[in-house]
Amino acid sequence: MSYDVAVIGAGPGGYVAAVRAAQLGLSVACVEKEERLGGVCLRVGCIPSKALLESSELYYKAGHEFKTHGIAVSPELDLAQMQKRKDGIVDALTKGVAHLFKTNKIEHIAGTAKFVGPGKVEVDGKPLDAKNIVIATGSSPASLPGVDFDGERIVDSTGALSFEDVPGEFIVIGGGAIGLEMGSVWSRLGARVTVLEYMPQIVPGMDAELAKQATRILKKQGLTIETGVRVTGAKVADGKVTVTAQGAKEGDEPRTWTADKVLVSVGRRPNSANLGLDAAGVEVNERGFIKVDEHWRTSAGNVYAIGDVTPGPMLAHKASEEGVAVAEILAGGAGHVNYDVIPAVVYTDPEIASVGKTEDQLKEAGVEYKAGQFPYLPNGRAKALNAKDGFVKILTDAKTDRILGAHLIGTRAGDLVAEIVVAMEFSGSAEDLGRTVHAHPSLPEIVKEAALAAWDRPLHS
Ligand code: FAD
Ligand code: NAD
């Protein structure tokens, strides 16, 4: 059988591309080498990490915050049950993708796909005939020279999602999204966590004020955070790992730390090797990401690429939106993704969320901007939720009032950012948000007040 579209990889990029293409009337096959569909995100990424974040937050709050509500409990950790719940969620969602394939009549081909010539794909040696091919093979954890994964003491994110015991000392190399999320999980469950970050701030690339607040709050929760530290090696001896680091500056003395477990979370690399891309004429850049044009076309005819295997933020929703856009293009429509308005959320407690430009980026580009900021503290719903820390900051064009970016830290900031994303998608202004009726008492009122602060002045300060 010849398909209109063959998608390689069933992650949030690939499976969404397959579903949308099928909805638009195309015949679709999707090849996946792992037993379960859903990619990194559903199997060993977004979903299991959020399941553990939720459970560990409840455990922590039961021990530390419930008493302020007048609830006296002494929580006991049942890690096996916590992991079982996580596995159940992953199981349900990956089966959900299989169900979507069935209802949309998408052919699920189990196996590993490889190009054997221009436009020619084989799955475990068997030819797969398709008019168009979408590569959505995703990414894998990056390693660090001098630090070898052993799957036991030195692990990647997949390993850190399935510890059977809470480590005593836990070192996290890299203070990005994975490091902070997994560091938070194991800290809340009782591990002494040290995060070693190379750059001067954690979550580099995010607004500096967010990073500063996040550092302060996470330290208060018990995490040790060291920035400006470049890890250069890790060695296992006598059941412990010794991590060595160089200061980020020339002449800094080397330092060492000892831990029971070490997570290496220093980024991810694209899954572009072993795909036969040379045979297909598909070019990659110097870091192995597949080069695509503004319509996700690769350098080879009728071969497209989306998601983590292409340049840009490595986020599930970015991959999915590209999947939708490519499917629409293949069905004869016009697909588009607005890369200026892609939210990013780190699911620590409190959450850290961001969309659009940071103040540093606007300064560098010489854009005249206004910043409107409002704290969580005076908000009534925040008080009821015991959510004292955090703020919403909205950046606008000083002349037109158009929203250019927003940076939030606080309880449910990952949900609050959504209305700003929609406003930005409609080229909205701070006045638009500030004049919109928001339910009371609610956390989105903090967004409204920040918008008022950017446009004119907030009501409650
Ligand atoms: P993937 O999800 O990597 O899927 C690619 C699929 O292709 C895989 O299933 C793979 O088995 C398959 N494949 C590869 N090669 C072949 C081949 N040759 N033949 C057949 N199949 C193949 N992002 C968020 O937006 N929010 C989050 O909260 C979040 N949390 C994360 C937490 C963790 C711990 C990790 C590791 C990542 C997280 N991410 C998160 C990132 C997110 O998982 C990725 O951005 C997303 O999965 C990328 O989707 P994708 O479809 O491009 O690739
Ligand atoms: P990351 O790029 O977010 O963070 C890696 C960190 O490691 C960086 O801060 C970097 O400066 C640091 N680092 C690099 N080399 C180092 C060294 N030698 N010593 C000390 N620090 C070093 O990568 P990640 O946290 O591994 O996440 C991988 C991808 O998965 C990211 O692109 C992220 O967007 C995605 N992800 C997203 C979410 C989310 O959206 N909530 C959650 C997890 C992962």
XYZ file of C-alpha atoms and ligand atoms in Angstrom:
558
model
C 0.000 0.000 0.000
C 1.223 3.501 -0.764
C 0.367 6.142 1.829
C -0.099 9.874 1.302
C 2.010 10.457 4.416
C 4.422 8.326 6.445
C 5.353 9.838 9.795
C 8.498 8.572 11.537
C 8.063 8.796 15.305
C 4.883 8.869 17.400
C 5.766 11.618 19.889
C 3.689 14.801 20.323
C 5.067 15.983 16.957
C 4.542 12.786 14.990
C 1.290 11.478 16.425
C -0.395 14.893 16.167
C 0.805 15.276 12.552
C -0.626 11.821 11.815
C -3.991 12.592 13.448
C -4.385 15.961 11.697
C -3.375 14.535 8.298
C -5.905 11.708 8.722
C -8.606 14.201 9.780
C -7.932 16.074 6.541
C -8.553 12.932 4.486
C -5.005 11.714 3.820
C -3.965 8.077 4.174
C -1.380 7.929 6.953
C 1.133 5.480 8.432
C 3.093 6.252 11.584
C 6.243 4.275 12.428
C 7.321 3.956 16.068
C 10.206 1.907 17.400
C 9.117 1.866 21.039
C 6.322 -0.397 22.206
C 4.191 2.471 23.486
C 3.039 5.470 21.444
C 3.334 9.080 22.626
C 7.097 9.625 22.432
C 9.365 10.953 25.137
C 6.679 13.325 26.377
C 4.101 10.696 27.290
C 6.439 7.804 28.153
C 9.397 9.373 29.986
C 9.000 13.159 29.859
C 6.246 15.720 30.397
C 3.608 13.343 31.744
C 5.438 11.103 34.253
C 7.400 14.110 35.559
C 4.201 16.076 36.177
C 2.618 13.061 37.880
C 5.543 12.853 40.314
C 5.610 16.640 40.762
C 1.949 16.601 41.789
C 2.323 13.669 44.203
C 5.509 14.989 45.785
C 3.987 18.474 46.179
C 1.021 16.995 48.060
C 3.381 14.991 50.276
C 5.473 18.085 51.006
C 2.433 20.244 51.699
C 0.920 17.612 53.972
C 4.094 17.770 56.048
C 4.739 21.505 55.882
C 1.587 23.480 55.030
C -1.484 21.543 56.101
C -1.061 22.677 59.699
C -1.566 26.318 58.675
C -4.998 25.237 57.362
C -5.762 23.598 60.699
C -5.167 20.070 59.430
C -2.910 17.962 61.611
C -1.388 15.012 59.758
C 1.867 13.172 59.752
C 2.340 11.920 56.165
C 4.048 8.652 55.392
C 5.682 8.096 52.010
C 4.620 5.103 49.918
C 6.970 5.589 46.971
C 5.934 2.331 45.286
C 2.301 3.575 45.166
C 3.463 7.009 43.930
C 5.371 5.341 41.080
C 2.440 3.022 40.374
C 0.098 5.999 40.022
C 2.577 7.661 37.650
C 2.863 4.468 35.572
C -0.935 4.222 35.416
C -1.221 7.753 34.023
C 1.446 7.030 31.390
C -0.284 3.774 30.501
C -3.685 5.449 30.059
C -2.325 8.276 27.900
C -0.156 6.097 25.648
C -3.162 3.796 25.116
C -5.136 6.944 24.320
C -2.805 7.636 21.385
C -3.269 4.050 20.148
C -7.025 4.651 20.338
C -6.681 7.898 18.348
C -4.766 5.989 15.663
C -7.550 3.433 15.473
C -10.413 5.929 15.301
C -8.574 8.009 12.674
C -7.612 4.895 10.652
C -3.895 5.603 10.973
C -1.711 2.575 10.255
C 0.619 2.065 13.216
C 3.793 0.368 11.976
C 5.951 -1.006 14.783
C 9.657 -0.882 14.047
C 12.644 1.318 13.296
C 12.518 3.437 10.144
C 15.550 4.262 8.038
C 16.104 6.009 4.723
C 17.776 3.824 2.101
C 17.722 6.380 -0.735
C 16.009 9.619 -1.757
C 12.361 9.341 -0.654
C 12.862 5.653 0.164
C 12.172 4.385 3.680
C 12.451 0.924 5.161
C 11.084 -0.291 8.470
C 13.293 -3.040 9.863
C 14.342 -3.845 6.305
C 10.810 -3.777 4.784
C 10.012 -0.993 2.283
C 7.429 1.611 3.267
C 5.924 3.429 0.317
C 4.680 7.014 0.858
C 4.306 10.173 -1.222
C 5.468 12.365 1.679
C 7.594 11.589 4.719
C 7.557 13.524 7.992
C 10.551 12.959 10.271
C 9.539 13.402 13.931
C 12.185 11.308 15.658
C 12.643 13.644 18.626
C 15.637 13.850 20.928
C 17.661 11.975 23.575
C 19.486 13.113 26.736
C 22.826 14.793 26.043
C 25.820 13.369 27.865
C 28.695 15.275 29.429
C 32.356 14.452 28.714
C 33.841 12.764 31.793
C 30.419 11.775 33.160
C 29.276 8.333 32.000
C 25.690 7.191 32.576
C 25.628 3.860 34.417
C 21.850 3.700 34.818
C 22.281 3.164 38.549
C 24.227 5.983 40.232
C 24.616 8.367 37.276
C 21.334 8.641 35.457
C 19.436 10.649 32.858
C 15.879 11.971 33.315
C 14.374 8.551 32.576
C 16.406 7.060 35.431
C 15.486 9.893 37.802
C 11.773 9.274 37.103
C 11.910 5.737 38.411
C 14.064 5.621 41.559
C 12.738 2.931 43.896
C 14.178 4.677 46.977
C 14.665 8.312 47.855
C 18.386 9.090 47.497
C 20.121 10.591 50.547
C 22.293 13.037 48.620
C 21.145 13.847 45.089
C 23.203 15.997 42.717
C 21.580 17.523 39.671
C 23.936 18.666 36.921
C 22.192 21.453 35.009
C 19.683 23.944 36.416
C 17.317 23.899 33.429
C 13.740 22.613 33.296
C 14.544 18.944 33.929
C 17.053 19.672 36.703
C 14.678 21.934 38.638
C 11.631 19.698 38.175
C 13.374 16.438 39.133
C 15.385 18.209 41.845
C 12.104 19.481 43.326
C 10.490 16.023 43.241
C 13.290 14.290 45.158
C 13.880 17.210 47.524
C 10.200 17.184 48.552
C 10.433 13.442 49.167
C 13.412 13.899 51.475
C 16.635 13.934 49.412
C 19.295 16.588 50.053
C 19.475 18.113 46.594
C 22.317 20.160 45.109
C 21.842 21.746 41.686
C 25.064 22.597 39.832
C 24.503 25.097 37.032
C 27.159 26.364 34.641
C 25.573 29.707 33.795
C 25.300 32.635 36.265
C 21.558 31.927 36.709
C 19.291 28.868 36.731
C 16.838 28.517 33.817
C 19.230 30.491 31.599
C 17.418 32.250 28.786
C 14.465 33.033 31.022
C 13.942 36.492 32.548
C 16.683 37.234 35.130
C 14.173 38.382 37.783
C 12.282 35.074 37.479
C 15.520 33.150 37.940
C 16.397 35.227 41.002
C 12.998 34.656 42.647
C 13.024 30.971 41.740
C 16.495 30.560 43.270
C 15.369 32.263 46.481
C 12.205 30.166 46.803
C 13.826 26.834 45.903
C 16.612 27.497 48.404
C 13.959 28.185 51.037
C 12.479 24.781 50.189
C 15.849 23.208 51.003
C 17.606 22.868 47.646
C 21.225 23.961 47.397
C 21.810 25.869 44.192
C 25.297 26.626 42.900
C 25.651 28.702 39.737
C 28.771 29.440 37.706
C 29.889 25.829 38.167
C 31.044 23.765 35.159
C 30.898 20.044 35.898
C 33.832 18.262 34.290
C 33.643 14.731 35.659
C 31.934 12.169 37.879
C 33.345 8.920 39.248
C 31.622 6.083 41.100
C 33.482 4.436 43.982
C 32.182 2.514 47.003
C 28.561 3.161 46.093
C 28.987 6.947 45.971
C 29.537 9.363 43.123
C 32.108 12.129 43.317
C 31.335 15.024 41.018
C 34.117 17.384 39.988
C 33.569 20.890 38.725
C 35.533 23.823 37.540
C 34.421 27.359 38.311
C 33.045 29.070 35.218
C 35.860 31.658 35.412
C 39.535 31.109 34.523
C 41.626 30.440 37.621
C 38.706 29.234 39.797
C 39.705 26.325 42.064
C 38.191 22.916 41.155
C 35.472 21.714 43.565
C 34.019 18.306 44.407
C 30.723 17.014 45.795
C 29.701 13.496 46.811
C 26.258 11.989 46.280
C 24.288 8.754 46.206
C 22.724 9.575 42.832
C 23.551 12.056 40.104
C 21.177 13.287 37.411
C 22.750 14.633 34.239
C 20.294 17.147 32.771
C 22.429 19.316 30.521
C 20.102 19.408 27.530
C 19.067 17.004 24.785
C 20.414 16.137 21.343
C 18.407 15.463 18.181
C 17.762 11.861 17.061
C 19.141 12.350 13.563
C 21.984 9.818 13.461
C 21.277 6.253 12.215
C 18.330 7.507 10.135
C 20.145 7.224 6.802
C 19.740 10.962 6.249
C 22.797 11.062 3.943
C 21.219 8.463 1.671
C 18.031 10.537 1.598
C 19.825 13.843 0.918
C 18.488 15.374 4.150
C 20.908 17.953 5.572
C 21.570 18.559 9.258
C 23.214 21.574 10.904
C 26.475 21.496 12.885
C 24.618 20.285 15.999
C 22.774 17.494 14.194
C 19.372 19.220 13.951
C 17.599 18.668 10.622
C 17.560 21.873 8.578
C 14.059 22.951 7.519
C 12.584 25.945 5.697
C 9.572 27.952 6.913
C 7.294 25.131 5.684
C 9.273 22.399 7.513
C 10.644 21.106 4.169
C 14.071 19.488 4.440
C 16.705 19.669 1.725
C 15.184 16.492 0.171
C 11.996 16.587 -1.906
C 8.775 15.521 -0.114
C 10.623 14.988 3.168
C 9.588 17.203 6.106
C 10.832 17.406 9.698
C 9.218 18.678 12.913
C 9.681 18.748 16.681
C 12.804 18.187 18.756
C 14.816 16.873 15.797
C 14.621 20.366 14.239
C 16.026 23.659 15.605
C 14.028 25.683 18.155
C 12.697 25.134 21.669
C 12.426 21.465 22.658
C 8.833 21.594 23.835
C 5.948 19.210 23.254
C 3.513 21.951 22.218
C 6.019 23.349 19.693
C 6.335 19.849 18.181
C 2.548 19.379 18.069
C 1.846 22.749 16.445
C 4.456 21.980 13.789
C 2.754 18.607 13.291
C -0.592 20.303 12.675
C 0.969 22.865 10.320
C 2.786 20.233 8.218
C -0.351 18.098 7.956
C -2.322 21.113 6.748
C 0.341 21.939 4.158
C 0.353 18.314 2.935
C -3.447 18.449 2.604
C -3.132 21.506 0.354
C -3.750 24.152 3.031
C -1.515 26.753 4.649
C 0.137 25.720 7.889
C 1.686 28.277 10.206
C 3.319 28.416 13.649
C 3.863 31.731 15.425
C 7.305 31.207 16.967
C 7.122 34.603 18.726
C 4.365 33.309 20.984
C 5.411 29.925 22.368
C 4.907 29.651 26.122
C 7.434 27.827 28.298
C 6.554 26.562 31.760
C 8.761 24.992 34.424
C 6.544 23.030 36.802
C 8.324 23.734 40.059
C 6.352 25.066 43.025
C 5.759 27.859 42.332
C 5.608 27.475 38.555
C 7.787 29.609 36.295
C 6.239 30.690 32.991
C 7.357 32.796 30.111
C 6.227 33.922 26.673
C 7.663 36.326 24.111
C 10.617 38.629 24.645
C 12.587 39.109 27.863
C 13.712 42.539 29.067
C 17.306 41.672 28.083
C 16.220 40.801 24.537
C 14.229 44.039 24.185
C 17.148 46.104 25.513
C 19.525 44.382 23.112
C 17.174 45.034 20.189
C 16.859 48.694 21.242
C 13.076 48.432 21.644
C 11.509 51.027 23.937
C 9.308 49.080 26.308
C 7.251 49.386 29.482
C 7.177 46.771 32.229
C 4.064 46.320 34.354
C 4.481 44.082 37.371
C 2.076 42.896 40.064
C 2.749 40.564 43.002
C 0.683 37.594 44.172
C 0.694 38.892 47.773
C -2.371 41.226 47.741
C -4.544 38.879 45.638
C -7.454 37.350 47.587
C -7.425 33.957 45.864
C -3.640 33.744 46.319
C -4.143 34.327 50.043
C -6.739 31.529 50.202
C -4.314 29.252 48.349
C -1.442 30.204 50.662
C 0.379 31.388 47.516
C 2.391 34.312 48.906
C 5.366 34.265 46.541
C 5.538 35.437 42.978
C 4.589 38.064 40.440
C 3.363 38.616 36.910
C 5.381 40.926 34.667
C 4.053 42.125 31.331
C 6.275 43.892 28.799
C 4.723 46.187 26.232
C 5.852 48.373 23.367
C 6.210 51.846 24.919
C 4.572 53.528 21.917
C 1.783 51.132 20.904
C 1.059 49.300 24.209
C 1.226 45.970 22.295
C 2.236 43.067 24.555
C 5.726 41.837 23.668
C 6.359 39.365 26.449
C 5.318 38.129 29.867
C 7.234 36.496 32.706
C 5.477 34.901 35.637
C 6.418 33.062 38.774
C 3.819 31.851 41.240
C 1.178 29.216 41.905
C -0.465 28.091 38.615
C 1.637 30.558 36.595
C 1.632 27.899 33.864
C -2.144 28.332 33.576
C -2.107 32.128 33.992
C 0.249 32.581 31.042
C -2.364 31.116 28.658
C -4.544 34.250 28.550
C -1.496 36.389 27.797
C -0.560 33.977 24.999
C -4.030 34.396 23.477
C -3.850 38.184 23.849
C -0.445 38.193 22.098
C -1.750 35.908 19.339
C -4.414 38.566 18.646
C -1.759 41.339 18.794
C -3.441 42.522 21.988
C -2.383 45.416 24.177
C -2.003 45.761 27.934
C -5.111 47.970 27.853
C -7.057 45.075 26.227
C -6.104 42.764 29.100
C -6.520 45.484 31.740
C -10.059 46.339 30.577
C -11.141 42.677 30.356
C -13.461 41.518 33.154
C -11.776 38.879 35.304
C -13.642 36.721 37.812
C -13.140 37.585 41.471
C -11.462 36.225 43.461
C -9.112 34.551 40.990
C -5.396 34.363 40.210
C -5.943 35.782 36.680
C -6.746 39.082 38.435
C -2.955 39.300 38.992
C -2.515 39.226 35.193
C -5.108 41.986 34.847
C -3.336 44.119 37.488
C 0.056 43.585 35.785
C -1.534 44.672 32.490
C -2.990 47.738 34.217
C 0.463 48.454 35.649
C 1.982 48.339 32.151
C -0.762 50.446 30.568
C -1.607 52.983 33.277
C -1.632 51.947 36.943
C -2.867 48.962 38.946
C -5.972 49.268 41.127
C -4.723 47.411 44.182
C -1.331 48.932 44.962
P 9.728 12.647 20.902
O 8.709 12.854 21.932
O 11.131 12.429 21.301
O 9.230 11.430 20.027
C 9.996 10.885 18.996
C 9.578 9.444 18.790
O 10.235 8.931 17.634
C 9.995 8.541 19.941
O 8.870 7.836 20.421
C 11.028 7.600 19.329
O 10.980 6.288 19.876
C 10.613 7.606 17.873
N 11.703 7.282 16.937
C 12.952 7.837 16.922
N 13.660 7.318 15.890
C 12.847 6.440 15.249
C 12.998 5.608 14.115
N 14.137 5.594 13.414
N 11.961 4.820 13.747
C 10.803 4.830 14.456
N 10.588 5.586 15.532
C 11.597 6.402 15.922
N 8.020 19.525 27.055
C 6.971 20.313 27.362
O 6.478 21.038 26.495
N 6.453 20.342 28.628
C 6.957 19.576 29.618
O 6.463 19.620 30.749
C 8.058 18.736 29.331
N 8.594 17.962 30.284
C 9.629 17.124 29.976
C 10.165 16.334 30.983
C 11.212 15.480 30.699
C 11.781 14.611 31.801
C 11.735 15.399 29.374
C 12.854 14.437 29.034
C 11.213 16.195 28.364
C 10.157 17.066 28.654
N 9.606 17.899 27.687
C 8.569 18.733 27.998
C 10.117 17.912 26.308
C 9.196 17.062 25.387
O 9.155 15.748 25.885
C 9.715 17.069 23.953
O 9.862 18.394 23.503
C 8.741 16.350 23.042
O 8.568 15.005 23.445
C 9.235 16.367 21.595
O 8.318 15.713 20.780
P 8.777 15.013 19.421
O 7.536 14.415 18.844
O 9.565 15.950 18.618
O 9.792 13.856 19.860
P 18.137 22.732 29.490
O 18.831 23.161 28.270
O 16.820 23.309 29.846
O 19.096 22.931 30.762
C 20.379 22.392 30.793
C 21.208 23.191 31.769
O 22.464 22.543 31.976
C 21.524 24.590 31.266
O 21.095 25.523 32.218
C 23.036 24.582 31.078
O 23.637 25.838 31.318
C 23.470 23.531 32.094
N 24.772 22.913 31.816
C 25.265 22.508 30.623
N 26.516 21.978 30.785
C 26.801 22.039 32.109
C 27.915 21.641 32.899
N 28.992 21.074 32.357
N 27.878 21.864 34.240
C 26.797 22.442 34.819
N 25.714 22.825 34.097
C 25.702 22.623 32.773
O 18.017 21.136 29.362
P 17.266 20.060 30.240
O 16.852 20.614 31.551
O 18.126 18.849 30.186
O 15.957 19.806 29.383
C 16.058 19.303 28.037
C 14.927 19.847 27.187
O 13.687 19.327 27.641
C 14.859 21.363 27.262
O 14.932 21.880 25.963
C 13.543 21.665 27.889
O 12.866 22.705 27.216
C 12.749 20.369 27.753
N 11.962 20.230 28.990
C 10.907 21.054 29.170
C 10.187 20.977 30.334
C 9.028 21.888 30.522
O 8.603 22.505 29.557
N 8.470 21.979 31.723
C 10.531 20.089 31.334
C 11.633 19.278 31.131
C 12.329 19.354 29.935
